[in-house]
Short mmCIF file of C-alpha atoms in Angstrom, two decimals:
data_model
loop_
_atom_site.label_atom_id
_atom_site.label_comp_id
_atom_site.label_asym_id
_atom_site.label_seq_id
_atom_site.Cartn_x
_atom_site.Cartn_y
_atom_site.Cartn_z
CA MET F 1 33.55 -52.02 -4.51
CA ALA F 2 31.79 -50.42 -7.60
CA LYS F 3 33.95 -48.14 -9.54
CA SER F 4 31.38 -45.30 -8.64
CA GLU F 5 32.07 -45.62 -4.89
CA ILE F 6 36.06 -45.07 -5.46
CA GLY F 7 36.92 -42.06 -3.52
CA LYS F 8 33.66 -41.30 -1.95
CA TRP F 9 34.18 -42.17 1.73
CA GLN F 10 32.57 -39.81 4.20
CA ALA F 11 34.82 -37.12 5.65
CA GLU F 12 33.31 -37.07 9.06
CA GLU F 13 34.42 -40.91 9.50
CA LEU F 14 37.97 -39.73 8.85
CA GLY F 15 38.82 -38.72 12.52
CA TYR F 16 41.77 -36.45 11.54
CA SER F 17 41.56 -32.67 11.77
CA LEU F 18 43.76 -29.57 10.94
CA SER F 19 43.58 -26.37 12.81
CA PHE F 20 42.84 -22.99 11.21
CA LYS F 21 46.54 -22.28 10.98
CA GLU F 22 47.40 -25.58 9.61
CA ARG F 23 44.73 -25.12 6.83
CA GLN F 24 46.02 -21.70 5.99
CA ALA F 25 49.62 -22.89 5.48
CA ILE F 26 48.38 -25.27 2.68
CA ARG F 27 48.88 -24.10 -0.86
CA ILE F 28 47.07 -26.08 -3.58
CA LEU F 29 47.65 -26.53 -7.31
CA VAL F 30 44.89 -27.81 -9.44
CA ILE F 31 45.49 -29.27 -12.88
CA GLU F 32 42.16 -29.83 -14.53
CA PRO F 33 41.38 -29.28 -18.39
CA GLU F 34 37.52 -29.02 -17.45
CA GLN F 35 37.09 -25.09 -16.45
CA GLU F 36 33.86 -25.80 -14.64
CA LEU F 37 35.56 -28.34 -12.40
CA ARG F 38 38.64 -26.12 -11.74
CA GLN F 39 36.07 -23.60 -10.26
CA VAL F 40 34.28 -26.09 -8.38
CA ILE F 41 37.46 -27.13 -6.71
CA ARG F 42 38.86 -23.53 -6.30
CA ASN F 43 35.34 -22.69 -4.44
CA ALA F 44 35.67 -25.79 -2.28
CA VAL F 45 39.06 -25.18 -1.20
CA GLN F 46 38.26 -21.56 -0.40
CA SER F 47 35.18 -22.34 1.70
CA LEU F 48 37.08 -25.18 3.55
CA GLY F 49 39.68 -22.55 4.80
CA TYR F 50 42.81 -23.59 3.04
CA GLY F 51 45.33 -21.06 2.44
CA SER F 52 45.60 -20.59 -1.17
CA VAL F 53 44.63 -22.27 -4.73
CA TYR F 54 46.17 -21.64 -8.19
CA CYS F 55 44.60 -23.51 -11.21
CA VAL F 56 45.89 -24.35 -14.72
CA SER F 57 44.22 -26.21 -17.47
CA ASP F 58 46.98 -29.09 -18.38
CA HIS F 59 49.75 -30.94 -16.97
CA SER F 60 52.54 -29.13 -18.72
CA LEU F 61 51.31 -25.79 -17.46
CA GLY F 62 51.14 -27.58 -14.07
CA LEU F 63 55.08 -28.58 -14.06
CA MET F 64 55.95 -25.34 -15.08
CA ARG F 65 54.04 -23.62 -12.26
CA LEU F 66 55.53 -26.07 -9.65
CA GLU F 67 59.11 -25.29 -10.81
CA GLU F 68 58.33 -21.59 -10.30
CA ASP F 69 56.36 -21.58 -7.02
CA THR F 70 55.74 -23.97 -4.01
CA PHE F 71 52.85 -26.01 -3.39
CA SER F 72 52.11 -28.73 -0.75
CA HIS F 73 49.26 -30.20 -2.56
CA VAL F 74 48.69 -31.01 -6.28
CA PHE F 75 45.18 -32.21 -7.63
CA TYR F 76 45.55 -33.40 -10.89
CA ALA F 77 43.59 -34.90 -13.75
CA ALA F 78 44.26 -38.81 -13.64
CA ARG F 79 43.94 -38.99 -17.52
CA SER F 80 45.17 -37.10 -20.36
CA LYS F 81 45.27 -37.17 -24.17
CA THR F 82 48.39 -35.18 -24.52
CA VAL F 83 50.79 -36.53 -21.61
CA ASP F 84 51.77 -39.88 -19.75
CA VAL F 85 50.34 -38.97 -16.48
CA LEU F 86 52.26 -41.56 -14.69
CA SER F 87 55.44 -39.83 -16.04
CA PHE F 88 53.90 -36.51 -15.15
CA LEU F 89 53.87 -37.78 -11.53
CA ASP F 90 57.53 -38.74 -11.62
CA SER F 91 58.15 -35.18 -12.78
CA VAL F 92 56.44 -33.76 -9.83
CA PHE F 93 58.04 -35.72 -7.22
CA SER F 94 61.44 -34.98 -8.93
CA ILE F 95 60.59 -31.42 -8.23
CA ASP F 96 59.66 -32.01 -4.57
CA LEU F 97 59.31 -35.56 -2.83
CA ASN F 98 57.12 -34.03 -0.41
CA HIS F 99 54.31 -32.92 -2.77
CA PHE F 100 50.86 -34.46 -1.62
CA CYS F 101 49.21 -35.55 -4.99
CA ILE F 102 45.67 -36.12 -5.34
CA ALA F 103 44.11 -37.98 -8.54
CA VAL F 104 40.91 -36.63 -10.15
CA CYS F 105 39.05 -39.42 -11.91
CA GLU F 106 36.11 -40.28 -13.77
CA ASN F 107 34.80 -43.78 -13.64
CA PRO F 108 38.16 -45.12 -12.61
CA GLU F 109 39.35 -48.61 -12.88
CA VAL F 110 40.91 -49.96 -9.76
CA ASP F 111 43.95 -51.21 -11.31
CA GLU F 112 44.35 -47.52 -12.89
CA ILE F 113 44.19 -46.05 -9.40
CA PHE F 114 46.42 -48.47 -8.11
CA CYS F 115 49.07 -47.55 -10.42
CA HIS F 116 48.84 -43.90 -9.28
CA LEU F 117 49.22 -44.98 -5.85
CA GLN F 118 52.14 -46.92 -6.45
CA ARG F 119 53.73 -43.86 -8.19
CA GLY F 120 53.27 -41.74 -5.07
CA THR F 121 49.77 -40.44 -5.39
CA ARG F 122 48.51 -40.07 -1.77
CA GLY F 123 44.64 -39.86 -2.46
CA PHE F 124 41.77 -39.72 -5.15
CA ILE F 125 38.41 -38.31 -5.62
CA THR F 126 35.87 -38.85 -8.38
CA LYS F 127 33.29 -37.02 -10.43
CA PRO F 128 31.04 -35.64 -9.55
CA VAL F 129 33.31 -33.48 -7.11
CA THR F 130 31.90 -32.39 -3.86
CA THR F 131 33.38 -30.15 -1.10
CA GLU F 132 33.22 -32.98 1.46
CA MET F 133 35.23 -35.38 -1.00
CA ILE F 134 37.92 -32.52 -1.37
CA ASP F 135 38.15 -31.91 2.26
CA TYR F 136 38.46 -35.79 2.93
CA ALA F 137 41.18 -36.06 0.24
CA ILE F 138 43.31 -33.22 1.62
CA LEU F 139 43.05 -34.64 5.32
CA GLN F 140 43.90 -38.00 4.23
CA ALA F 141 46.75 -37.14 2.06
CA THR F 142 48.04 -34.82 4.93
CA LEU F 143 47.47 -36.80 7.88
CA GLY F 144 47.08 -40.54 6.69
CA GLN F 145 49.59 -42.95 6.65
CA ALA F 146 52.18 -42.85 3.97
CA PHE F 147 52.89 -45.86 1.73
CA SER F 148 56.50 -47.24 2.19
CA ASP F 149 58.38 -48.28 -0.93
CA THR F 150 58.28 -51.95 0.02
CA ILE F 151 54.43 -51.83 -0.09
CA LEU F 152 54.44 -49.65 -3.22
CA ASN F 153 56.77 -52.21 -4.89
CA ALA F 154 54.55 -55.20 -3.94
CA SER F 155 53.85 -57.67 -6.75
CA ASP F 156 50.22 -57.34 -6.82
CA ARG F 157 47.36 -55.36 -4.91
CA ASN F 158 46.70 -58.08 -2.31
CA GLU F 159 50.21 -58.29 -1.22
CA ALA F 160 50.66 -54.59 -1.23
CA PHE F 161 47.66 -54.12 1.16
CA SER F 162 48.70 -57.08 3.09
CA ALA F 163 51.83 -55.17 3.78
CA LEU F 164 50.10 -52.14 4.55
CA MET F 165 47.67 -53.98 6.91
CA ALA F 166 50.83 -55.48 8.74
CA ALA F 167 52.62 -52.29 9.07
CA THR F 168 49.44 -50.51 10.56
CA LEU F 169 48.55 -53.30 13.02
CA ASN F 170 51.96 -53.27 14.09
CA LYS F 171 51.98 -49.55 15.00
CA VAL F 172 48.52 -49.99 16.56
CA ALA F 173 49.94 -52.76 18.91
CA ARG F 174 52.97 -50.95 19.82
CA ALA F 175 51.01 -47.63 20.44
CA ARG F 176 48.49 -49.69 22.73
CA ARG F 177 51.27 -51.33 24.88
CA GLN F 178 52.81 -47.90 25.37
CA ALA F 179 49.33 -46.28 26.25
CA LEU F 180 48.81 -48.90 28.95
CA ARG F 181 52.18 -47.96 30.38
CA ASN F 182 51.79 -44.28 29.85
CA PRO F 183 48.07 -42.71 29.48
CA SER F 184 49.82 -39.66 27.90
CA ALA F 185 50.52 -41.55 24.88
CA GLN F 186 47.00 -42.06 24.01
CA GLY F 187 47.01 -39.56 21.23
CA ASP F 188 49.35 -41.68 19.46
CA LEU F 189 47.22 -44.79 19.79
CA ASP F 190 44.02 -42.69 18.74
CA ARG F 191 46.18 -41.48 15.49
CA TYR F 192 47.09 -45.26 14.47
CA PHE F 193 43.62 -46.33 15.05
CA GLN F 194 42.52 -43.66 12.44
CA ASP F 195 45.34 -44.95 10.05
CA LEU F 196 43.77 -48.52 10.57
CA LYS F 197 40.33 -47.26 9.70
CA MET F 198 41.69 -45.73 6.67
CA VAL F 199 43.54 -48.60 5.68
CA SER F 200 40.68 -51.07 6.06
CA GLU F 201 38.72 -48.75 3.74
CA LEU F 202 41.47 -49.10 1.06
CA VAL F 203 41.55 -52.57 1.35
CA ARG F 204 37.99 -52.93 0.51
CA THR F 205 38.67 -50.71 -2.54
CA PHE F 206 41.70 -52.44 -3.75
CA TRP F 207 41.58 -56.03 -2.74
CA ASP F 208 41.76 -58.35 -6.12
CA GLY F 209 39.34 -61.31 -6.02
CA GLY F 210 37.18 -60.37 -3.04
CA ARG F 211 37.20 -60.76 0.74
CA GLU F 212 37.98 -64.54 0.76
CA VAL F 213 40.85 -64.11 -1.74
CA PHE F 214 42.35 -61.31 0.04
CA MET F 215 41.95 -62.84 3.40
CA SER F 216 43.97 -65.90 2.28
CA ARG F 217 46.59 -63.84 0.80
CA MET F 218 46.88 -61.86 4.04
CA ILE F 219 47.44 -64.90 6.11
CA ASP F 220 50.18 -66.23 3.62
CA PHE F 221 51.69 -62.92 3.82
CA PHE F 222 51.78 -63.09 7.76
CA ILE F 223 53.42 -66.44 7.39
CA GLU F 224 55.94 -65.39 5.05
CA LEU F 225 56.70 -62.39 7.44
CA SER F 226 57.15 -64.78 10.18
CA GLU F 227 59.87 -66.85 8.46
CA GLY F 228 62.24 -64.00 8.40
CA PRO F 229 64.69 -62.42 5.98
CA ALA F 230 65.03 -65.49 3.97
CA THR F 231 61.89 -64.66 2.11
CA ARG F 232 61.78 -61.54 -0.24
CA LEU F 233 59.67 -59.90 2.47
CA GLY F 234 62.55 -59.77 4.92
CA SER F 235 63.17 -56.30 4.21
CA LEU F 236 59.60 -55.61 5.42
CA ARG F 237 60.28 -57.39 8.74
CA LYS F 238 63.43 -55.59 9.20
CA LYS F 239 61.67 -52.27 8.82
CA LEU F 240 58.73 -53.28 11.07
CA ARG F 241 61.45 -54.04 13.86
CA GLU F 242 63.29 -50.60 13.14
CA GLU F 243 59.77 -48.84 13.52
CA ARG F 244 59.47 -50.34 16.96
CA LYS F 245 62.59 -48.88 17.93
CA THR F 246 62.19 -45.41 16.43
CA ILE F 247 58.42 -44.63 16.66
CA LEU F 248 57.51 -46.27 19.97
CA PRO F 249 60.84 -47.15 21.79
CA VAL F 250 60.90 -49.79 24.36
CA GLU F 251 61.24 -48.32 28.03
#
């Protein structure tokens, strides 16, 4: 996928939604050196019905603000001439692991964004920023599937998103079986299908070497997964088994 397309998925295709009350509960910190862009994000957040937004011009001021007040979401400039942004992210999560961080990028490289995702970032948008992109990023970060430590610590992008696809397909399969037994569980199935849609978009963005290379790596991943804990992917296999017990218990 071209760099210009990164972060420009259509908000209406996401399939998630937040109630008015849920939107009002969201508190957003914007860390962006460009005054005009700060104002664009502020106006968009307010027009979308989110609770509150506070803007600062640099990452150091952002950390100070995070230590003084509580925010649920953090939009931050993905690049800085004065701070190491990846170290900044570590500091953000040391304050509160539950922060939903969203990177604001200009002509980003795929590897660059992947490093941010590995550090814990839950979404990204690219300049020029639109209201739709901001809404999508907040919804994706808030309601989309989180990345497990196993996935984030993968050796390369193809392994990481093979693992993410495996985990998501596992949830969809379990939810479908549960919904067939109990129609009231259809909501879980719908939610996991939306996760699968989001993961498919991420795969298209982040695969390394194109579709065929990724598909080959994903097949190898599933083979390794089936061989059990003797492989270094055994921990993920164990995690998937635990999810079967905790997320959708067998009746």
